[in-house]
Amino acid sequence: MSTRFFRIRLFKNKTCLTLGIFCFLASSIYGQNQVIADSLELIYHSGRFAEKDRLQMLSDLAEFHSNPEKKLQYGDELLRRAKATDSTKRIIEAYQERGSAFRLKGDHSHALESFLAGVKIADKEENKGDLGILYLNIGILYARRGDDQNAILNYQNAIPILKAENDSINFATVLENLGDLYNLKLVKPDSALLFFKESGEIYRALDYKLGIAYNLGNVGLAYALKGENELAEKNINQATVMLEELGDNYPISVYLTFMSDIYADKGDWPSAFGFAQKSLDLAKQHGLKEQIGDAYLKLSELHEKRGNASEALKYYQNYIKYRDSVSNIEKVREMANLRADFEVDQKQTEVDLLEKEAEIQMLKDKRQKIIIYATIFALIFIFVLLFFLYRRYSFIKETNTIIEEEKNRSDTLLLNILPKETAQELKETGHVEAKKFESVTVLFTDFKDFTRSSADLSPERLVKSVDYYFSRFDEVMEKHGLEKIKTMGDAYMCTGGIHLNKEDHAIRMVHAAFEIVKITEEVKIKNQDNIMPYEIRIGINTGPVIAGVVGTQKFAYDIWGDTVNVAARMETNSETGMINISENTYELIKDDFECEYRGKMKVKNKGMMKMYYVIEPKLQTA
């Protein structure tokens, strides 16, 4: 879940209020704005207004309309008329409203294109107020697309601008968005609470009740991630009551999923499933695709915890269905085929006309010239036919070359996102069966103080540093026959024992962990140019997982299960430069490595668990 913004403007005296909350516009604001939009629409189409007010009316219609298609329609008209009158201010407004409309339609690519066009003009004209809001919107889009690095960079661009402009609510919005990103995407609730504290103080100072309600909810979510369920439930309940009073039901769906988490932690499964189902029903009632997806994901997690793998997979597939935007490639192919058929028909018609003309000519001239004309026609026909055949041969040859190159490129891309065996199964059968593996080793890494230190880095150095580390980690995975699953911000996740199912996958994973630590130490020692040195924590666990591919056009290979959650807990309970392993992994590697028993430590949702530090490999005797 990431955040977004909405705006309220009065027709004559405009006041811009933005609040980044949950990637949807609050229903209470929608209702108020739509009433204004309906009234303005009647006036606009009646023509009862002065021509000098046309651009103002189009700007307000594009902003207030809750229907994305109408919003885009008025935004396009505003842009066209603003360009005609060379009104820079209105052009920027048009790009903002078009971006908002595309975002509501779920078309994030066009939304980003429109917002960036606005940034280019606002930056050139030094329009700081609109520039800050545009950066805020772009950050929200990147957060929604899972690009956390670009989201943070755009939020950081917006902060000094909005603060300098004394735009208190927009400034609080950026802080709330950053807190939400650290809270739910980077899973760093302590950092998130610092942002929420500052934004909450601003909302309360302004007595902005909607902002206060959202802030309470976000604080509750942070406490839920910290395992402090009483504080989480208290804040979420307060937020829910305020939102119901304000008539804003949209974020309640999100909070219900976290109430489900709280009751699942207590072991109250009927209540946990009840809150998750209520969240799904509310999201469906209001047509909130993102919240529908989140509710499906929560139900999948609950079923997985209860050991119902088939139901967990079914709900997870529904989650992916609502998460991904699927391009309708079949329609494109149909259009291409129709065009090809049309061109062939045209060629055939031309040939038929030539033949008909030749027949008419031969009938008119039955005397001496008939042989000459027939010969000429035959030569022309043969020439045209040979030319056509040559062109067709060249076209087929070129097309086959392109197809072969694209096939090889597709195979390479597929192997970059799926394991070899999974990619082969997908190509042969068109789908991949979900599988359960009884013994898999999972490793998580995380850089200490990544967020704090990254805030002082240039974007180029940040990207170069992260790419350097993860590329080296990938080489280690390939060397030891392990499988990289994904990266999440500064976290790196990999497995052993899924496809190269050898019994020594735990041992190979620990060797890989030592090499990862060595890589980070080398950066500090060698002081490599432009690479940021980081301290790293590593956690490892071994156990059963479920693995599968979901989606039809955009494939996503992932693993889930309690083993993955415990591995993540091993990492968060580790120390920098250390490799923290669970008891399951210890039993598999204890004969090959010297380990230090840490004792039993409390783990969220698991109680007390034994943990060990891996010190060094044991010396092998002949």
XYZ file of C-alpha atoms in Angstrom:
622
model
C 0.000 0.000 0.000
C 1.365 3.421 -0.936
C -0.132 6.904 -0.752
C -1.514 9.471 -3.139
C -3.023 12.960 -3.003
C -6.265 14.761 -3.618
C -6.988 18.450 -4.135
C -9.832 20.800 -3.197
C -10.110 24.108 -5.056
C -12.768 26.796 -4.899
C -13.938 28.127 -8.278
C -12.824 31.738 -7.800
C -10.403 31.786 -4.842
C -8.352 28.595 -5.128
C -6.948 26.814 -2.125
C -4.813 23.717 -2.760
C -4.987 20.975 -0.123
C -3.143 17.725 -0.751
C -2.981 14.588 1.318
C -1.215 11.392 0.300
C -3.371 8.499 1.472
C -3.824 4.918 0.235
C -3.694 5.403 -3.568
C -7.359 6.416 -3.849
C -9.320 9.636 -3.450
C -11.354 9.918 -0.270
C -15.043 9.298 -0.895
C -16.106 12.252 1.221
C -14.083 14.623 -0.967
C -15.324 12.800 -4.078
C -18.899 13.439 -3.011
C -18.375 17.138 -2.303
C -16.338 17.696 -5.462
C -18.800 15.808 -7.684
C -21.655 18.070 -6.569
C -19.544 21.077 -7.633
C -18.575 19.321 -10.882
C -22.204 18.587 -11.768
C -23.165 22.240 -11.262
C -20.209 23.517 -13.286
C -20.934 21.042 -16.079
C -24.497 22.358 -16.464
C -23.208 25.939 -16.662
C -20.410 25.046 -19.098
C -22.598 23.178 -21.570
C -25.296 25.850 -21.393
C -22.773 28.491 -22.478
C -23.940 30.932 -19.791
C -20.486 32.237 -18.863
C -17.978 34.822 -20.046
C -15.329 33.593 -22.484
C -12.585 34.877 -20.168
C -13.754 32.327 -17.563
C -13.584 29.288 -19.914
C -10.105 28.130 -18.912
C -10.957 28.530 -15.216
C -14.107 26.422 -15.654
C -12.250 23.698 -17.574
C -9.585 23.622 -14.857
C -12.184 23.146 -12.120
C -14.180 20.586 -14.125
C -11.034 18.537 -14.699
C -10.189 18.716 -11.014
C -13.573 18.202 -9.370
C -14.910 15.433 -11.636
C -14.697 11.992 -9.975
C -15.214 10.152 -13.285
C -11.705 9.509 -14.708
C -12.931 9.604 -18.336
C -14.669 12.965 -17.813
C -11.666 14.236 -15.870
C -9.385 13.310 -18.780
C -11.813 14.803 -21.327
C -11.822 18.213 -19.615
C -8.068 18.006 -18.950
C -7.399 17.432 -22.662
C -9.629 20.359 -23.649
C -7.938 22.582 -21.055
C -4.497 21.650 -22.432
C -5.529 22.331 -26.028
C -7.059 25.757 -25.248
C -4.262 26.726 -22.838
C -1.639 26.037 -25.536
C -3.678 28.061 -28.024
C -3.673 31.067 -25.662
C -0.078 30.407 -24.458
C -1.203 30.288 -20.814
C 1.704 28.604 -19.003
C -0.151 28.469 -15.681
C -3.128 26.660 -17.247
C -0.861 24.307 -19.222
C 0.753 23.147 -15.964
C -2.700 22.689 -14.399
C -3.806 20.661 -17.428
C -0.828 18.301 -17.151
C -1.522 17.841 -13.437
C -5.203 16.998 -13.971
C -4.485 14.686 -16.925
C -1.933 12.855 -14.779
C -4.502 12.488 -12.001
C -7.073 11.157 -14.480
C -4.675 8.579 -15.931
C -3.733 7.522 -12.401
C -7.396 6.963 -11.493
C -7.747 4.861 -14.667
C -4.769 2.753 -13.547
C -2.689 3.944 -16.551
C 0.471 4.796 -14.615
C 2.724 5.145 -17.677
C 0.639 7.944 -19.229
C 0.123 9.497 -15.785
C 3.891 9.687 -15.262
C 4.377 11.092 -18.776
C 1.864 13.872 -18.073
C 3.304 14.758 -14.654
C 6.851 14.912 -16.079
C 5.674 17.247 -18.835
C 4.295 19.530 -16.110
C 7.589 19.367 -14.183
C 9.541 20.454 -17.257
C 7.413 23.585 -17.694
C 7.073 24.416 -13.970
C 10.839 24.112 -13.471
C 11.550 26.335 -16.481
C 9.045 28.973 -15.278
C 10.263 28.621 -11.640
C 6.702 27.861 -10.523
C 7.724 26.352 -7.180
C 4.228 25.695 -5.809
C 3.114 23.476 -8.700
C 6.603 21.945 -9.010
C 6.461 20.651 -5.439
C 3.010 19.106 -5.989
C 4.144 17.476 -9.243
C 7.161 15.901 -7.517
C 4.772 14.637 -4.844
C 2.546 13.033 -7.499
C 5.511 11.430 -9.266
C 6.783 10.009 -5.985
C 3.350 8.510 -5.321
C 3.290 6.878 -8.765
C 6.745 5.359 -8.310
C 5.755 4.072 -4.874
C 2.643 2.466 -6.360
C 4.770 0.765 -9.049
C 7.147 -0.631 -6.422
C 10.081 1.611 -7.439
C 10.975 2.659 -3.891
C 14.264 4.367 -4.816
C 12.644 6.778 -7.304
C 9.723 7.345 -4.948
C 12.089 8.453 -2.173
C 14.074 10.690 -4.542
C 10.938 12.532 -5.747
C 9.591 12.915 -2.201
C 12.953 14.405 -1.209
C 12.707 16.817 -4.175
C 9.256 17.924 -2.993
C 10.128 18.457 0.703
C 12.333 21.614 0.501
C 10.067 23.211 -2.117
C 6.829 22.734 -0.159
C 8.496 23.758 3.092
C 9.852 26.949 1.514
C 6.392 27.695 0.070
C 4.833 27.322 3.565
C 2.456 24.740 2.089
C 1.805 23.034 5.420
C -0.643 20.339 4.344
C 1.332 19.362 1.256
C 4.492 19.305 3.363
C 2.734 17.044 5.869
C 1.564 14.933 2.936
C 5.120 14.189 1.804
C 6.094 13.243 5.360
C 3.044 10.963 5.591
C 3.948 9.354 2.244
C 7.549 8.766 3.269
C 6.375 7.268 6.544
C 3.981 5.015 4.673
C 6.803 3.885 2.338
C 9.179 3.110 5.216
C 6.350 1.454 7.121
C 4.858 -0.944 4.591
C 7.373 -1.255 1.731
C 10.747 -1.075 3.514
C 9.299 -2.553 6.763
C 11.045 -0.024 9.004
C 8.255 1.074 11.372
C 10.581 2.948 13.777
C 11.668 5.274 10.959
C 8.051 5.576 9.796
C 6.870 6.675 13.251
C 9.306 9.629 13.149
C 7.687 10.882 9.919
C 4.153 10.237 11.252
C 4.927 12.167 14.454
C 5.919 15.296 12.495
C 3.023 15.093 10.004
C 0.518 14.370 12.792
C 1.592 17.490 14.689
C 0.942 19.592 11.570
C -2.546 18.097 11.031
C -3.501 18.647 14.662
C -2.181 22.214 14.643
C -4.419 22.901 11.610
C -7.304 20.866 13.135
C -7.428 18.976 9.829
C -9.628 16.054 10.879
C -9.219 13.925 7.757
C -5.437 14.171 8.002
C -5.598 13.360 11.729
C -7.695 10.260 10.995
C -5.292 8.970 8.370
C -2.317 9.725 10.578
C -3.837 7.711 13.441
C -4.406 4.811 11.065
C -0.848 4.895 9.761
C 0.551 5.045 13.302
C -1.586 2.000 14.115
C -0.138 0.141 11.134
C 3.396 0.948 12.306
C 2.664 -0.385 15.780
C 1.160 -3.513 14.194
C 4.425 -4.115 12.302
C 6.354 -3.642 15.558
C 4.178 -6.302 17.213
C 2.673 -3.818 19.677
C -0.885 -4.960 19.008
C -2.652 -3.063 21.793
C -1.350 0.298 20.563
C -2.052 -0.748 16.978
C -5.647 -1.697 17.716
C -6.215 1.493 19.735
C -4.978 3.836 16.973
C -6.707 1.933 14.142
C -10.022 1.925 16.038
C -9.750 5.700 16.601
C -8.988 6.238 12.903
C -11.910 4.038 11.824
C -14.373 5.915 14.077
C -13.223 9.303 12.721
C -13.397 8.127 9.101
C -16.912 6.758 9.574
C -17.983 10.120 11.025
C -16.408 11.893 8.037
C -18.144 9.476 5.629
C -14.821 8.250 4.206
C -15.081 4.460 3.855
C -12.173 3.891 1.470
C -9.227 3.553 3.896
C -11.328 1.514 6.328
C -10.876 -1.425 3.949
C -7.114 -1.136 4.401
C -7.308 -0.877 8.170
C -9.541 -3.947 8.338
C -6.754 -6.067 6.845
C -4.443 -4.948 9.620
C -7.115 -5.673 12.232
C -7.092 -9.144 10.699
C -3.323 -9.317 11.373
C -3.815 -8.290 14.979
C -6.393 -10.992 15.649
C -4.297 -13.561 13.782
C -1.423 -12.756 16.149
C -3.783 -13.429 19.057
C -4.776 -16.773 17.533
C -8.387 -15.627 17.052
C -8.740 -17.068 13.529
C -12.534 -16.561 13.093
C -12.112 -12.833 13.823
C -8.999 -12.633 11.623
C -10.814 -14.201 8.648
C -13.897 -12.067 9.398
C -11.990 -8.760 9.225
C -10.196 -9.814 6.021
C -13.480 -10.820 4.343
C -15.151 -7.581 5.503
C -12.255 -5.630 3.936
C -12.742 -7.521 0.645
C -16.518 -6.911 0.645
C -16.089 -3.174 1.344
C -13.443 -2.816 -1.370
C -15.644 -4.625 -3.917
C -18.611 -2.420 -2.960
C -16.616 0.720 -3.832
C -14.718 -0.794 -6.778
C -11.276 -0.298 -5.184
C -9.003 -2.589 -7.178
C -5.918 -2.021 -5.064
C -7.781 -2.738 -1.821
C -9.466 -5.780 -3.406
C -5.986 -7.083 -4.227
C -4.726 -6.390 -0.684
C -7.711 -8.218 0.823
C -7.129 -11.224 -1.442
C -3.473 -11.262 -0.378
C -4.429 -11.150 3.309
C -6.872 -14.064 2.876
C -4.109 -15.980 1.052
C -1.729 -15.421 3.977
C -4.332 -16.507 6.535
C -5.118 -19.712 4.616
C -1.404 -20.433 4.244
C -0.918 -20.060 8.024
C -3.786 -22.475 8.576
C -2.148 -25.027 6.259
C -4.658 -24.725 3.399
C -2.267 -24.477 0.445
C -4.885 -24.745 -2.325
C -7.027 -21.903 -0.926
C -3.893 -19.823 -0.284
C -2.834 -20.191 -3.927
C -6.350 -19.379 -5.207
C -6.504 -16.100 -3.265
C -2.893 -15.269 -4.226
C -3.757 -15.659 -7.906
C -6.713 -13.266 -7.436
C -4.311 -10.819 -5.772
C -1.968 -10.919 -8.779
C -4.942 -10.474 -11.120
C -5.801 -7.148 -9.484
C -2.173 -6.075 -9.068
C -0.945 -6.354 -12.601
C -2.024 -4.379 -15.652
C -2.273 -6.873 -18.490
C -1.697 -5.773 -22.048
C -4.165 -7.288 -24.497
C -1.617 -8.640 -26.966
C -4.172 -10.842 -28.739
C -6.084 -7.738 -29.846
C -2.892 -6.281 -31.296
C -2.252 -9.509 -33.198
C -5.803 -9.520 -34.557
C -5.350 -5.961 -35.851
C -2.052 -6.959 -37.481
C -3.698 -9.988 -39.136
C -6.606 -7.883 -40.409
C -4.173 -5.386 -41.919
C -2.187 -8.165 -43.592
C -5.367 -9.712 -45.028
C -6.429 -6.316 -46.372
C -3.083 -5.776 -48.121
C -3.212 -9.265 -49.679
C -6.750 -8.593 -50.938
C -5.560 -5.346 -52.507
C -2.719 -7.103 -54.331
C -5.063 -9.807 -55.576
C -7.516 -7.180 -56.823
C -4.719 -5.456 -58.758
C -3.706 -8.751 -60.402
C -7.333 -9.535 -61.274
C -7.741 -6.104 -62.930
C -4.623 -6.612 -65.029
C -5.870 -9.984 -66.197
C -9.289 -8.537 -67.054
C -7.786 -5.699 -69.068
C -5.623 -8.149 -70.968
C -8.634 -10.275 -71.834
C -10.552 -7.235 -73.104
C -7.601 -6.124 -75.170
C -7.221 -9.552 -76.769
C -10.948 -9.643 -77.651
C -10.772 -6.223 -79.380
C -7.736 -7.078 -81.395
C -8.236 -10.562 -82.888
C -6.091 -9.916 -85.829
C -2.376 -9.840 -86.280
C -1.513 -7.960 -83.041
C -3.197 -10.556 -80.814
C -0.022 -12.613 -80.498
C 2.108 -9.515 -79.852
C -0.227 -8.178 -77.128
C -0.549 -11.584 -75.576
C 3.233 -11.942 -75.506
C 3.698 -8.481 -73.999
C 1.039 -9.182 -71.360
C 2.624 -12.506 -70.546
C 6.046 -10.900 -70.164
C 4.658 -8.145 -67.953
C 2.718 -10.646 -65.875
C 5.807 -12.842 -65.467
C 7.920 -9.827 -64.519
C 5.372 -8.650 -61.949
C 5.007 -12.176 -60.628
C 8.777 -12.642 -60.355
C 9.145 -9.264 -58.694
C 6.338 -10.089 -56.247
C 7.830 -13.494 -55.502
C 11.255 -11.943 -54.935
C 9.819 -9.320 -52.583
C 7.830 -11.981 -50.803
C 10.913 -14.191 -50.444
C 12.929 -11.258 -49.063
C 10.107 -10.358 -46.684
C 9.738 -13.940 -45.392
C 13.497 -14.283 -44.954
C 13.733 -10.989 -43.080
C 10.671 -11.834 -40.989
C 12.052 -15.251 -40.034
C 15.328 -13.633 -38.985
C 13.465 -11.112 -36.809
C 11.281 -13.868 -35.327
C 14.339 -15.971 -34.468
C 16.096 -12.995 -32.887
C 12.982 -12.095 -30.875
C 12.565 -15.732 -29.822
C 16.132 -15.847 -28.545
C 15.649 -12.491 -26.825
C 12.386 -13.684 -25.233
C 14.067 -16.884 -24.004
C 16.891 -14.844 -22.473
C 14.459 -12.435 -20.786
C 12.370 -15.344 -19.499
C 15.443 -16.966 -17.937
C 16.250 -13.658 -16.242
C 12.962 -13.713 -14.304
C 12.259 -17.449 -13.930
C 14.369 -20.475 -12.994
C 15.436 -22.605 -15.976
C 13.203 -25.579 -15.116
C 10.218 -23.303 -14.459
C 10.745 -21.399 -17.729
C 10.925 -24.707 -19.649
C 7.708 -25.958 -18.044
C 5.986 -22.666 -18.853
C 7.058 -22.859 -22.525
C 5.992 -26.497 -22.898
C 2.641 -26.430 -21.090
C 1.673 -22.748 -20.997
C 1.423 -22.775 -17.204
C 3.365 -23.775 -14.096
C 1.973 -25.953 -11.330
C 2.545 -24.682 -7.787
C 4.897 -27.010 -5.906
C 5.684 -27.609 -2.292
C 9.314 -28.258 -1.381
C 9.893 -29.948 1.958
C 13.444 -28.676 2.549
C 14.566 -25.295 1.206
C 17.110 -22.870 2.661
C 16.127 -19.157 2.528
C 18.562 -16.237 3.042
C 17.759 -12.562 3.680
C 20.243 -9.646 3.767
C 19.748 -6.025 4.828
C 22.077 -3.014 4.948
C 22.319 -1.246 8.306
C 21.241 2.427 8.314
C 20.640 2.248 4.546
C 17.836 4.828 4.557
C 19.670 7.359 6.726
C 22.921 7.162 4.793
C 21.160 7.075 1.411
C 19.438 10.393 2.097
C 22.832 12.143 1.826
C 23.858 10.389 -1.404
C 23.360 11.601 -4.949
C 20.918 9.461 -6.985
C 23.772 8.332 -9.241
C 25.967 7.128 -6.375
C 23.021 5.455 -4.621
C 22.007 3.493 -7.726
C 25.634 2.626 -8.547
C 26.273 1.349 -5.005
C 23.132 -0.802 -4.759
C 23.742 -2.195 -8.263
C 27.342 -3.060 -7.361
C 26.387 -5.020 -4.245
C 23.432 -6.884 -5.778
C 25.403 -7.741 -8.940
C 28.185 -9.241 -6.811
C 25.582 -11.134 -4.753
C 24.106 -12.532 -7.998
C 27.559 -13.852 -8.961
C 27.824 -15.591 -5.587
C 24.398 -17.216 -6.101
C 25.401 -18.533 -9.520
C 28.723 -19.839 -8.183
C 27.051 -21.904 -5.452
C 24.077 -23.106 -7.491
C 21.543 -20.988 -5.536
C 18.477 -19.122 -6.783
C 17.892 -15.361 -6.406
C 14.187 -14.695 -5.799
C 13.891 -10.900 -5.572
C 15.145 -7.638 -4.048
C 13.027 -5.350 -1.866
C 14.573 -1.917 -1.397
C 17.953 -2.678 0.187
C 16.956 -6.273 1.065
C 18.135 -9.307 -0.956
C 16.373 -12.699 -0.881
C 17.599 -16.035 -2.283
C 16.974 -19.767 -1.857
C 18.742 -23.096 -2.179
C 17.239 -26.519 -2.767
C 14.314 -25.627 -5.052
C 15.513 -26.689 -8.488
C 19.109 -27.805 -7.845
C 17.683 -30.035 -5.135
C 20.853 -31.342 -3.528
C 20.918 -32.192 0.159
C 23.808 -29.798 0.857
C 21.833 -26.623 -0.017
C 22.104 -25.326 3.581
C 25.903 -25.751 3.542
C 26.187 -24.018 0.158
C 23.991 -21.166 1.411
C 26.210 -20.567 4.467
C 29.329 -20.532 2.246
C 27.555 -17.955 0.046
C 26.693 -15.900 3.144
C 30.387 -15.732 4.138
C 31.248 -14.498 0.618
C 28.533 -11.804 0.841
C 30.026 -10.572 4.143
C 33.477 -10.630 2.510
C 32.208 -8.470 -0.389
C 30.948 -5.771 2.004
C 34.204 -5.874 4.002
C 36.279 -5.501 0.799
C 34.424 -2.302 -0.086
C 35.350 -0.794 3.306
C 38.981 -1.924 3.083
C 39.642 -1.003 -0.550
C 37.598 2.222 -0.316
C 36.319 1.636 -3.845
C 35.589 4.723 -5.921
C 32.041 6.016 -5.585
C 30.735 2.818 -3.846
C 29.065 3.483 -0.478
C 30.356 1.109 2.276
C 27.569 -0.572 4.276
C 27.340 -2.913 7.246
C 25.225 -5.977 6.437
C 22.985 -8.321 8.447
C 22.248 -11.866 7.261
C 19.590 -14.348 8.384
C 19.086 -17.966 7.223
C 16.343 -20.545 7.846
C 15.572 -23.990 6.392
C 12.177 -25.621 5.990
C 9.222 -26.230 3.639
C 7.964 -23.596 1.162
C 5.386 -23.285 -1.606
C 6.715 -21.980 -4.948
C 4.849 -21.059 -8.096
C 4.261 -18.663 -10.970
C 1.212 -16.411 -11.031
C -0.125 -14.139 -13.758
C -0.695 -14.688 -17.470
C 1.295 -11.973 -19.232
C 3.576 -10.555 -16.530
C 4.988 -13.612 -14.788
C 5.957 -13.461 -11.140
C 7.913 -16.343 -9.579
C 7.765 -16.295 -5.811
C 7.898 -18.474 -2.698
C 5.830 -18.177 0.443
C 5.364 -19.966 3.701
C 6.350 -19.818 7.343
C 9.939 -20.723 6.436
C 10.279 -17.405 4.542
C 8.880 -15.417 7.489
C 11.277 -17.080 9.956
C 14.257 -16.387 7.639
C 13.281 -12.695 7.604
C 13.098 -12.731 11.419
C 16.589 -14.301 11.558
C 17.887 -11.309 9.585
C 16.177 -8.662 11.739
C 17.547 -10.379 14.893
C 21.106 -10.569 13.490
C 23.968 -8.137 14.014
C 26.118 -6.415 11.415
C 28.721 -8.656 9.843
C 27.134 -11.745 11.416
C 25.261 -14.732 9.953
C 22.264 -15.597 12.182
C 20.687 -19.035 11.568
C 17.716 -20.940 12.939
C 17.841 -24.278 14.739
C 16.651 -26.056 11.559
C 19.631 -24.755 9.572
C 22.036 -25.372 12.457
C 21.198 -29.090 12.493
C 22.122 -29.325 8.792
C 25.453 -27.433 8.919
C 26.795 -28.024 12.433
C 29.283 -30.689 11.247
C 30.821 -28.285 8.731
C 30.864 -24.948 10.583
C 31.785 -23.635 14.011
C 28.647 -22.037 15.500
C 27.870 -19.982 18.606
C 24.586 -20.630 20.414
C 22.799 -17.363 21.159
C 20.028 -18.859 23.286
C 16.300 -18.560 22.777
C 15.060 -15.207 21.502
C 11.500 -13.880 21.049
C 10.287 -13.887 17.428
C 7.051 -12.249 16.322
C 4.220 -14.779 15.759
C 6.606 -17.648 16.650
C 7.403 -17.170 20.312
C 10.853 -18.126 21.585
C 13.257 -19.602 19.011
C 16.826 -20.874 19.238
C 19.356 -18.879 17.237
C 23.006 -19.423 16.329
C 25.801 -17.334 14.862
C 27.961 -19.107 12.257
C 31.571 -18.297 13.223
C 33.741 -20.033 10.599
C 34.079 -23.275 8.585
C 35.532 -26.220 10.463
C 38.950 -27.461 9.445
C 38.552 -30.655 7.408
C 40.866 -33.467 8.522
C 42.174 -36.025 6.020
